[in-house]
mmCIF file with all atom_site columns, C-alpha atoms and ligand atoms in Angstrom:
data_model
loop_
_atom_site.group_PDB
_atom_site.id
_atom_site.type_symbol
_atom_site.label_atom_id
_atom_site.label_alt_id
_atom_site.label_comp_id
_atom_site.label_asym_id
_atom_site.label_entity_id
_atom_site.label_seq_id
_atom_site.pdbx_PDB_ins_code
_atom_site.Cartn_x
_atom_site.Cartn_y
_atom_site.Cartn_z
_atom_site.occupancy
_atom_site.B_iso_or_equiv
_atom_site.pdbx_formal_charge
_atom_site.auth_seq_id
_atom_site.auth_comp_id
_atom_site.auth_asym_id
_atom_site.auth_atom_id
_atom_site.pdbx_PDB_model_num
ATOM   1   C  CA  . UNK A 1 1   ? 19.457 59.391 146.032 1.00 0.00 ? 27  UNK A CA  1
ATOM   2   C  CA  . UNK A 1 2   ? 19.434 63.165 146.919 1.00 0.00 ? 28  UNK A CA  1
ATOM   3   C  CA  . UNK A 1 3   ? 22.569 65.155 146.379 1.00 0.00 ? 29  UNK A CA  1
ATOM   4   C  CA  . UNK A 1 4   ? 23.878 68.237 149.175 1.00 0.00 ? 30  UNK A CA  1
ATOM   5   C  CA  . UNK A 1 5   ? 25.960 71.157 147.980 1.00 0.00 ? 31  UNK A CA  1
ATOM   6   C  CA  . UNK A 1 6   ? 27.566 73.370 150.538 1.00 0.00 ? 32  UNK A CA  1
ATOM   7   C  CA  . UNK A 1 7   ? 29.338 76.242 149.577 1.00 0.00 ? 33  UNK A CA  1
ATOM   8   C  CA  . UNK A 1 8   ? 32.754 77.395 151.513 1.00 0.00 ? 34  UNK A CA  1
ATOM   9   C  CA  . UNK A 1 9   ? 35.250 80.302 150.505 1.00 0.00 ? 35  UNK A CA  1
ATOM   10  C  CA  . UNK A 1 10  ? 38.447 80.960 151.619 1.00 0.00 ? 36  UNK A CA  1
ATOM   11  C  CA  . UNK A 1 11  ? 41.913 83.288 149.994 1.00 0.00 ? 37  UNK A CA  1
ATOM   12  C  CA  . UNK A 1 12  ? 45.066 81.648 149.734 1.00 0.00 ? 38  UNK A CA  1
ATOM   13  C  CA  . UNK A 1 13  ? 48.610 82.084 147.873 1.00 0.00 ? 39  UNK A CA  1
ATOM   14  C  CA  . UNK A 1 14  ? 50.283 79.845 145.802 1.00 0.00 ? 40  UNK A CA  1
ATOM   15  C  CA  . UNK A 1 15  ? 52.851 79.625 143.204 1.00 0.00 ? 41  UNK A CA  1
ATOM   16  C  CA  . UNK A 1 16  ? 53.074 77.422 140.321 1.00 0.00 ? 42  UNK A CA  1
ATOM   17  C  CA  . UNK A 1 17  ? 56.184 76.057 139.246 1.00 0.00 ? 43  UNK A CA  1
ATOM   18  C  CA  . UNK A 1 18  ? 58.273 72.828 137.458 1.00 0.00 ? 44  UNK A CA  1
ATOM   19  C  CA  . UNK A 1 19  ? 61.563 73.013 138.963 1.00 0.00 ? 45  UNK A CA  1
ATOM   20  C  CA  . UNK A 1 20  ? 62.667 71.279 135.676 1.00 0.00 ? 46  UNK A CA  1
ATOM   21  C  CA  . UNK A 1 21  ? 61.563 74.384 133.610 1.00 0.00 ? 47  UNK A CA  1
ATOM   22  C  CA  . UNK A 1 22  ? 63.540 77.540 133.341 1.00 0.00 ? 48  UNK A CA  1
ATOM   23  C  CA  . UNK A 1 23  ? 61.908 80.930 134.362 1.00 0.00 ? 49  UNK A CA  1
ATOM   24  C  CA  . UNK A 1 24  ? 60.562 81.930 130.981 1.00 0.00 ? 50  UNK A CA  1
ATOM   25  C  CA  . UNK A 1 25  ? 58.867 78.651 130.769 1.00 0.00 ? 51  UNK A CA  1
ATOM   26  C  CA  . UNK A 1 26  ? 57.372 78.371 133.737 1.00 0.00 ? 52  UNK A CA  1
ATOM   27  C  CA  . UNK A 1 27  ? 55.945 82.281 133.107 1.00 0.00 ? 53  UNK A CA  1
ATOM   28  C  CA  . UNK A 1 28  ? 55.130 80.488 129.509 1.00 0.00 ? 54  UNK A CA  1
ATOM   29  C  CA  . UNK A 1 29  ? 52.899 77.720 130.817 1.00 0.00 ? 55  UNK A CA  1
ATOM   30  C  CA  . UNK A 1 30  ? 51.773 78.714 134.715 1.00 0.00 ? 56  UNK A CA  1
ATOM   31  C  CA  . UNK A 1 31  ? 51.379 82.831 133.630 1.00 0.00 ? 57  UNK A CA  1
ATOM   32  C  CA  . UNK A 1 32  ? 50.611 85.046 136.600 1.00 0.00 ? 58  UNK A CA  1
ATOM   33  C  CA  . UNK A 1 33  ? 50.456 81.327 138.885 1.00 0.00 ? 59  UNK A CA  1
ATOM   34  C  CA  . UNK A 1 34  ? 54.033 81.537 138.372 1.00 0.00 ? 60  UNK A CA  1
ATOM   35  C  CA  . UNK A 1 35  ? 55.241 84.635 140.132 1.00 0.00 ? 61  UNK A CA  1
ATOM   36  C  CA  . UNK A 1 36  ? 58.098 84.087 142.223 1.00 0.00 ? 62  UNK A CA  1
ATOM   37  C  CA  . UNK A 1 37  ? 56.997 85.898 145.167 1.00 0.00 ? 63  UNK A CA  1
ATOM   38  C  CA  . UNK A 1 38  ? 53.564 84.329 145.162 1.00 0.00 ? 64  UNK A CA  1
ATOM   39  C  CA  . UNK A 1 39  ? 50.067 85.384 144.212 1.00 0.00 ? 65  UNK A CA  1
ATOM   40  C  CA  . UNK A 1 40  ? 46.337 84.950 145.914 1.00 0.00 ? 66  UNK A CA  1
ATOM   41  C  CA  . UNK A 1 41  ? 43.102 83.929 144.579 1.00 0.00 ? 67  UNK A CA  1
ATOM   42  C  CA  . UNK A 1 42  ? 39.825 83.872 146.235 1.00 0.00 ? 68  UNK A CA  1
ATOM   43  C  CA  . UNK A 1 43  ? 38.384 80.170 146.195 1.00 0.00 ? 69  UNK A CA  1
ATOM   44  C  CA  . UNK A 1 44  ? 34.851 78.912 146.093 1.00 0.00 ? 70  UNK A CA  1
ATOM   45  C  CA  . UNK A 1 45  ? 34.572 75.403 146.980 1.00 0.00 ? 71  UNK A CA  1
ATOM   46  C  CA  . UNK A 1 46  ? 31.082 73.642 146.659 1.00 0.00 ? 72  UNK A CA  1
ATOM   47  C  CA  . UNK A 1 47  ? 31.725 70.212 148.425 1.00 0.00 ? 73  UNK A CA  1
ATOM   48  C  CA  . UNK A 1 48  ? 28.666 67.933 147.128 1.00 0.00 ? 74  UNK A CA  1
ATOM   49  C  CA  . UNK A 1 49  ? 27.491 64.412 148.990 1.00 0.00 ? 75  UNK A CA  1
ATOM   50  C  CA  . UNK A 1 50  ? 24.721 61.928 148.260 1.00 0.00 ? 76  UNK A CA  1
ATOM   51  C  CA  . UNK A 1 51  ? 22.761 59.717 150.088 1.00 0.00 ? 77  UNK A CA  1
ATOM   52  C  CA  . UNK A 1 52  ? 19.290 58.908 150.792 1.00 0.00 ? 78  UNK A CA  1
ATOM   53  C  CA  . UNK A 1 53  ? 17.325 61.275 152.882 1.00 0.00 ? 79  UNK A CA  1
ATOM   54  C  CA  . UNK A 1 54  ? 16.609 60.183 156.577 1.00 0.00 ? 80  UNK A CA  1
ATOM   55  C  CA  . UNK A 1 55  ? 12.768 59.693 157.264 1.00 0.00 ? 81  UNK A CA  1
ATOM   56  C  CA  . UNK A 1 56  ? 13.022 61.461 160.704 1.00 0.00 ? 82  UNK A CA  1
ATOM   57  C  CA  . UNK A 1 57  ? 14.800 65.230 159.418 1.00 0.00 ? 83  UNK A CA  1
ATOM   58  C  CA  . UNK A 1 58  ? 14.388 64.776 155.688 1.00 0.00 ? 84  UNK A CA  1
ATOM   59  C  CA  . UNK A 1 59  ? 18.280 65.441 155.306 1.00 0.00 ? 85  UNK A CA  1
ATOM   60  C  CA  . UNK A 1 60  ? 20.800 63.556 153.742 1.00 0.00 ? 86  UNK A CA  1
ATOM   61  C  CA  . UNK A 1 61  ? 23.160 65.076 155.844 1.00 0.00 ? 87  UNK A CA  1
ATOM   62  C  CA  . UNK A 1 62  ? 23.053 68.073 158.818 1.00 0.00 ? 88  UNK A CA  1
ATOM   63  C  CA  . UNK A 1 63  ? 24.392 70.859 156.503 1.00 0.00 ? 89  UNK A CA  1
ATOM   64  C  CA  . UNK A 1 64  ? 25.673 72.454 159.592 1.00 0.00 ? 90  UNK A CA  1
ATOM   65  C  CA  . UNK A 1 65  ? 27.318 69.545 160.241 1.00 0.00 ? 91  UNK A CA  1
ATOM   66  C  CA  . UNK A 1 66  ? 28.989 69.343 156.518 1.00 0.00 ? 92  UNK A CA  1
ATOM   67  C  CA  . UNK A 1 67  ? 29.963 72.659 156.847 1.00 0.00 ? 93  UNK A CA  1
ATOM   68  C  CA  . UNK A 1 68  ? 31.765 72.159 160.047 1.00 0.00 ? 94  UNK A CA  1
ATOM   69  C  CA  . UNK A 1 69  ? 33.660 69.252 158.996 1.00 0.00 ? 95  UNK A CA  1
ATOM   70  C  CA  . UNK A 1 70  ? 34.468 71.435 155.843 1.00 0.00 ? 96  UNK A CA  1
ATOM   71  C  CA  . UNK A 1 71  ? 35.886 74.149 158.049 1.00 0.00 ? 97  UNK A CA  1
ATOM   72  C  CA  . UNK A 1 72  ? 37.690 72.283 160.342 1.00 0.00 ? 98  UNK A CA  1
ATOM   73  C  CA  . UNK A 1 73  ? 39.319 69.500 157.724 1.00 0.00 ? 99  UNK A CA  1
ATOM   74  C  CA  . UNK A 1 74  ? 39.963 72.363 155.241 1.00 0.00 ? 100 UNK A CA  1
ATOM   75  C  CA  . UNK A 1 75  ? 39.094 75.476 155.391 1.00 0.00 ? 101 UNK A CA  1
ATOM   76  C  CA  . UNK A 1 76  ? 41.137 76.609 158.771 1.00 0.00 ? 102 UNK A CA  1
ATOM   77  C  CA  . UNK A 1 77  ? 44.400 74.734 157.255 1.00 0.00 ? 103 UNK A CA  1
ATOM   78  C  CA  . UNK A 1 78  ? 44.122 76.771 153.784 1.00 0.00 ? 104 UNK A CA  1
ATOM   79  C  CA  . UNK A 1 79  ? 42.355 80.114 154.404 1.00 0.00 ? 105 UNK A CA  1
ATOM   80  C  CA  . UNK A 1 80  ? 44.858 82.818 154.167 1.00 0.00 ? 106 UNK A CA  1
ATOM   81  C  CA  . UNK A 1 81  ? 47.794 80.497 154.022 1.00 0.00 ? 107 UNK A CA  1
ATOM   82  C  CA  . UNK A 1 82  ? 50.225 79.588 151.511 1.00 0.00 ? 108 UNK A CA  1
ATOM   83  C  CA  . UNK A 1 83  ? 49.246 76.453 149.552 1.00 0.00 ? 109 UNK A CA  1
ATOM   84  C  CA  . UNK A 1 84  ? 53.085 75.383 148.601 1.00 0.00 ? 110 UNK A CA  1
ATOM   85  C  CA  . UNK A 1 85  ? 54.678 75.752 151.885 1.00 0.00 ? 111 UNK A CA  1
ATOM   86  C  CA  . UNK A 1 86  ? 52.026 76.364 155.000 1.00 0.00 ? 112 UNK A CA  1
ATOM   87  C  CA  . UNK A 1 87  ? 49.214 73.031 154.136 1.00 0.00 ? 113 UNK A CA  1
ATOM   88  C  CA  . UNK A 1 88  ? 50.127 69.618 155.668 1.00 0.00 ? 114 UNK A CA  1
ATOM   89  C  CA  . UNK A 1 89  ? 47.646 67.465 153.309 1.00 0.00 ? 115 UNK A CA  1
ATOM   90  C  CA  . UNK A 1 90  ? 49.656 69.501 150.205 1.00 0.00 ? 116 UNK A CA  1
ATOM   91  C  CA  . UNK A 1 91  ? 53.404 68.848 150.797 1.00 0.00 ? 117 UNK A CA  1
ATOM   92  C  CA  . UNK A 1 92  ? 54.895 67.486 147.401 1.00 0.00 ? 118 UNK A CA  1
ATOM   93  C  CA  . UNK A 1 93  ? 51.872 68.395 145.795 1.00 0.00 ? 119 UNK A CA  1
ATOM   94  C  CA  . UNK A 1 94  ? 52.170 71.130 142.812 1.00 0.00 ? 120 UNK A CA  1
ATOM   95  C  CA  . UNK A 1 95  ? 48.930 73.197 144.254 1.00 0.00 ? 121 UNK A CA  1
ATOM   96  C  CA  . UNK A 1 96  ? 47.089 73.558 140.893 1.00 0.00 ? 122 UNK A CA  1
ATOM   97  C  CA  . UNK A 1 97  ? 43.431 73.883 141.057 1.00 0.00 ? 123 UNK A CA  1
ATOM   98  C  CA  . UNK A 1 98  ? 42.920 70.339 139.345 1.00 0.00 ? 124 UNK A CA  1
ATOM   99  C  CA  . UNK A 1 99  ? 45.740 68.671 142.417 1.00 0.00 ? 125 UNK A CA  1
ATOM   100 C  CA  . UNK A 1 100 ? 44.160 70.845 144.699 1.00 0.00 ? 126 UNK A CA  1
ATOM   101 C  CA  . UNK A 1 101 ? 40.664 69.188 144.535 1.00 0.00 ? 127 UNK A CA  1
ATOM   102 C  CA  . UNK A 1 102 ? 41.590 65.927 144.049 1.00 0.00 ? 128 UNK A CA  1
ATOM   103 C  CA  . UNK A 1 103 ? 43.542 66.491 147.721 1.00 0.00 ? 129 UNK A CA  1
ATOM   104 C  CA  . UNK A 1 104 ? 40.374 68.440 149.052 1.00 0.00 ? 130 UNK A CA  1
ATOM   105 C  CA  . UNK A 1 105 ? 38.470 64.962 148.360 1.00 0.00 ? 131 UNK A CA  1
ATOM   106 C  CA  . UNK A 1 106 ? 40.935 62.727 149.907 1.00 0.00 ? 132 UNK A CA  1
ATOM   107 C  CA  . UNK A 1 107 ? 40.897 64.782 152.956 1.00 0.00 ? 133 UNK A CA  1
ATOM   108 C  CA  . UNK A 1 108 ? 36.855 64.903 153.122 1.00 0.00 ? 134 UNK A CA  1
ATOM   109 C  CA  . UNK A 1 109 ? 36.261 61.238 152.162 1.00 0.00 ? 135 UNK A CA  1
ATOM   110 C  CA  . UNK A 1 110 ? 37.743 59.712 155.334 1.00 0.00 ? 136 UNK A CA  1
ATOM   111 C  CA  . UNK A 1 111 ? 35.788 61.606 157.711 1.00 0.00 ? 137 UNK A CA  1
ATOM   112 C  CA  . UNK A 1 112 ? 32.115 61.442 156.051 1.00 0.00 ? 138 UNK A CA  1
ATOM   113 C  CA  . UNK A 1 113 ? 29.922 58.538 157.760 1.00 0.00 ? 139 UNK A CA  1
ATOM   114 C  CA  . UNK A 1 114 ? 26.227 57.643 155.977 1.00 0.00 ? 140 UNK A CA  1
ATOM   115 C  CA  . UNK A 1 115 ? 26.589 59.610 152.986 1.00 0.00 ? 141 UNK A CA  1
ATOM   116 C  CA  . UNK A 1 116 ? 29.298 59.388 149.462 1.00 0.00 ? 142 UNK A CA  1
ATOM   117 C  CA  . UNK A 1 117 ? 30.923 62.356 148.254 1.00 0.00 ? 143 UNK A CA  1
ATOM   118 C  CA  . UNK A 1 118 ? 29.973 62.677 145.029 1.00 0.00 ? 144 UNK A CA  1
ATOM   119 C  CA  . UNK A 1 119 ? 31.865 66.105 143.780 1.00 0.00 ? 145 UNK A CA  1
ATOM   120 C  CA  . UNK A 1 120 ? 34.554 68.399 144.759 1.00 0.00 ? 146 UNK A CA  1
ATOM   121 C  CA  . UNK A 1 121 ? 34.445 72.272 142.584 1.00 0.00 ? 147 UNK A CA  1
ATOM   122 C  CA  . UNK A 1 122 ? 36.707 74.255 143.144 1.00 0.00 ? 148 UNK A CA  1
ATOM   123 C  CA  . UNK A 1 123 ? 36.244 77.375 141.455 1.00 0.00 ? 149 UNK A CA  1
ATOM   124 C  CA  . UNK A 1 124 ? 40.139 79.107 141.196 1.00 0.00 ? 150 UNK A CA  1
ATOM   125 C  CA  . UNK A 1 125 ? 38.864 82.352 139.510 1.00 0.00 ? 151 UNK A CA  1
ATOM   126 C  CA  . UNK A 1 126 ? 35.131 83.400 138.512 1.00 0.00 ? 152 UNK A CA  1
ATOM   127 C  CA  . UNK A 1 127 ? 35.818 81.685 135.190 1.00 0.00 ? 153 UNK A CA  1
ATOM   128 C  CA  . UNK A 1 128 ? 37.996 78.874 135.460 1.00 0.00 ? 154 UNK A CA  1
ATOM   129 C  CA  . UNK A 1 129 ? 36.904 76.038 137.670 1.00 0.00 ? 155 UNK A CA  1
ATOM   130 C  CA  . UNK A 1 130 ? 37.507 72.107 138.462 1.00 0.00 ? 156 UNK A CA  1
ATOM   131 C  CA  . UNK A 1 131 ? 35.575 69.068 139.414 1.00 0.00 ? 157 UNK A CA  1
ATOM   132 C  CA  . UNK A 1 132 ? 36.762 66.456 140.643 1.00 0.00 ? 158 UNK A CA  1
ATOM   133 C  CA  . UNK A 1 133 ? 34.242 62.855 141.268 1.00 0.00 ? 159 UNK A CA  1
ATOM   134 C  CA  . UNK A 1 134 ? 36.681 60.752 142.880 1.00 0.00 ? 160 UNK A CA  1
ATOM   135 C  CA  . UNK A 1 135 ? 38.012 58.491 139.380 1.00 0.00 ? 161 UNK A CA  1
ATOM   136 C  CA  . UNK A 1 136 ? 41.948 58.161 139.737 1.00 0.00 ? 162 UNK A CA  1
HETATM 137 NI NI1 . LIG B 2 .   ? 47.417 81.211 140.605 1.00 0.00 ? 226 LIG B NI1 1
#
């Protein structure tokens, strides 16, 4: 079993917010994430797969071809958008890093033939990043 990485990036906006919580609480827990008229971050996404390699290219998988599906299933619906408001796979969906990953995979899963993903990180700033394998 060999494992892929490809790298994408992408800017988006996003707010975070409990609609249960006053102001001062969500400023509390979501900080700068909760700004009322939105804030951006720049996104790295490294979208892993496995699978064995295939004896006639040595690939697991075309990274071309990864990278394409990446761009076309993700990256044009979230680059430079809005993640609350403009990103049909995220309606109802608070657009945390940790949510947004986990809806990055379900959106990648159903389109990848002869290989597993295996990882979704998504890095939100250059410090803070998720992973997400798939586990409920
Ligand atoms: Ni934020």
């Amino acid at each position: 079993m060999v494992y892929l990485t490809r790298r994408e990036r992408f800017n988006a906006a996003h707010k975070l917010y409990n609609p249960h919580w006053d102001e001062a609480k969500n400023k509390e827990i979501f900080g700068k994430c909760a700004n009322k008229n939105w804030h951006g971050h720049n996104y790295h996404l490294y979208v892993t797969v496995k699978g064995k390699t295939d004896p006639n290219t040595g690939f697991v998988m075309n990274a071309k071809t990864l990278s394409d599906l990446i761009k076309r299933v993700v990256i044009d619906k979230v680059d430079h958008s809005n993640l609350n408001l403009d990103v049909d796979f995220l309606q109802g969906i608070l657009p945390s890093t940790e949510n947004f990953a986990k809806a990055i995979w379900h959106e990648l899963a159903k389109h990848l033939v002869g290989v597993e993903l295996h990882c979704i990180r998504l890095h939100e700033t250059e410090n803070i990043y998720v992973e997400y394998f798939g586990e409920v």
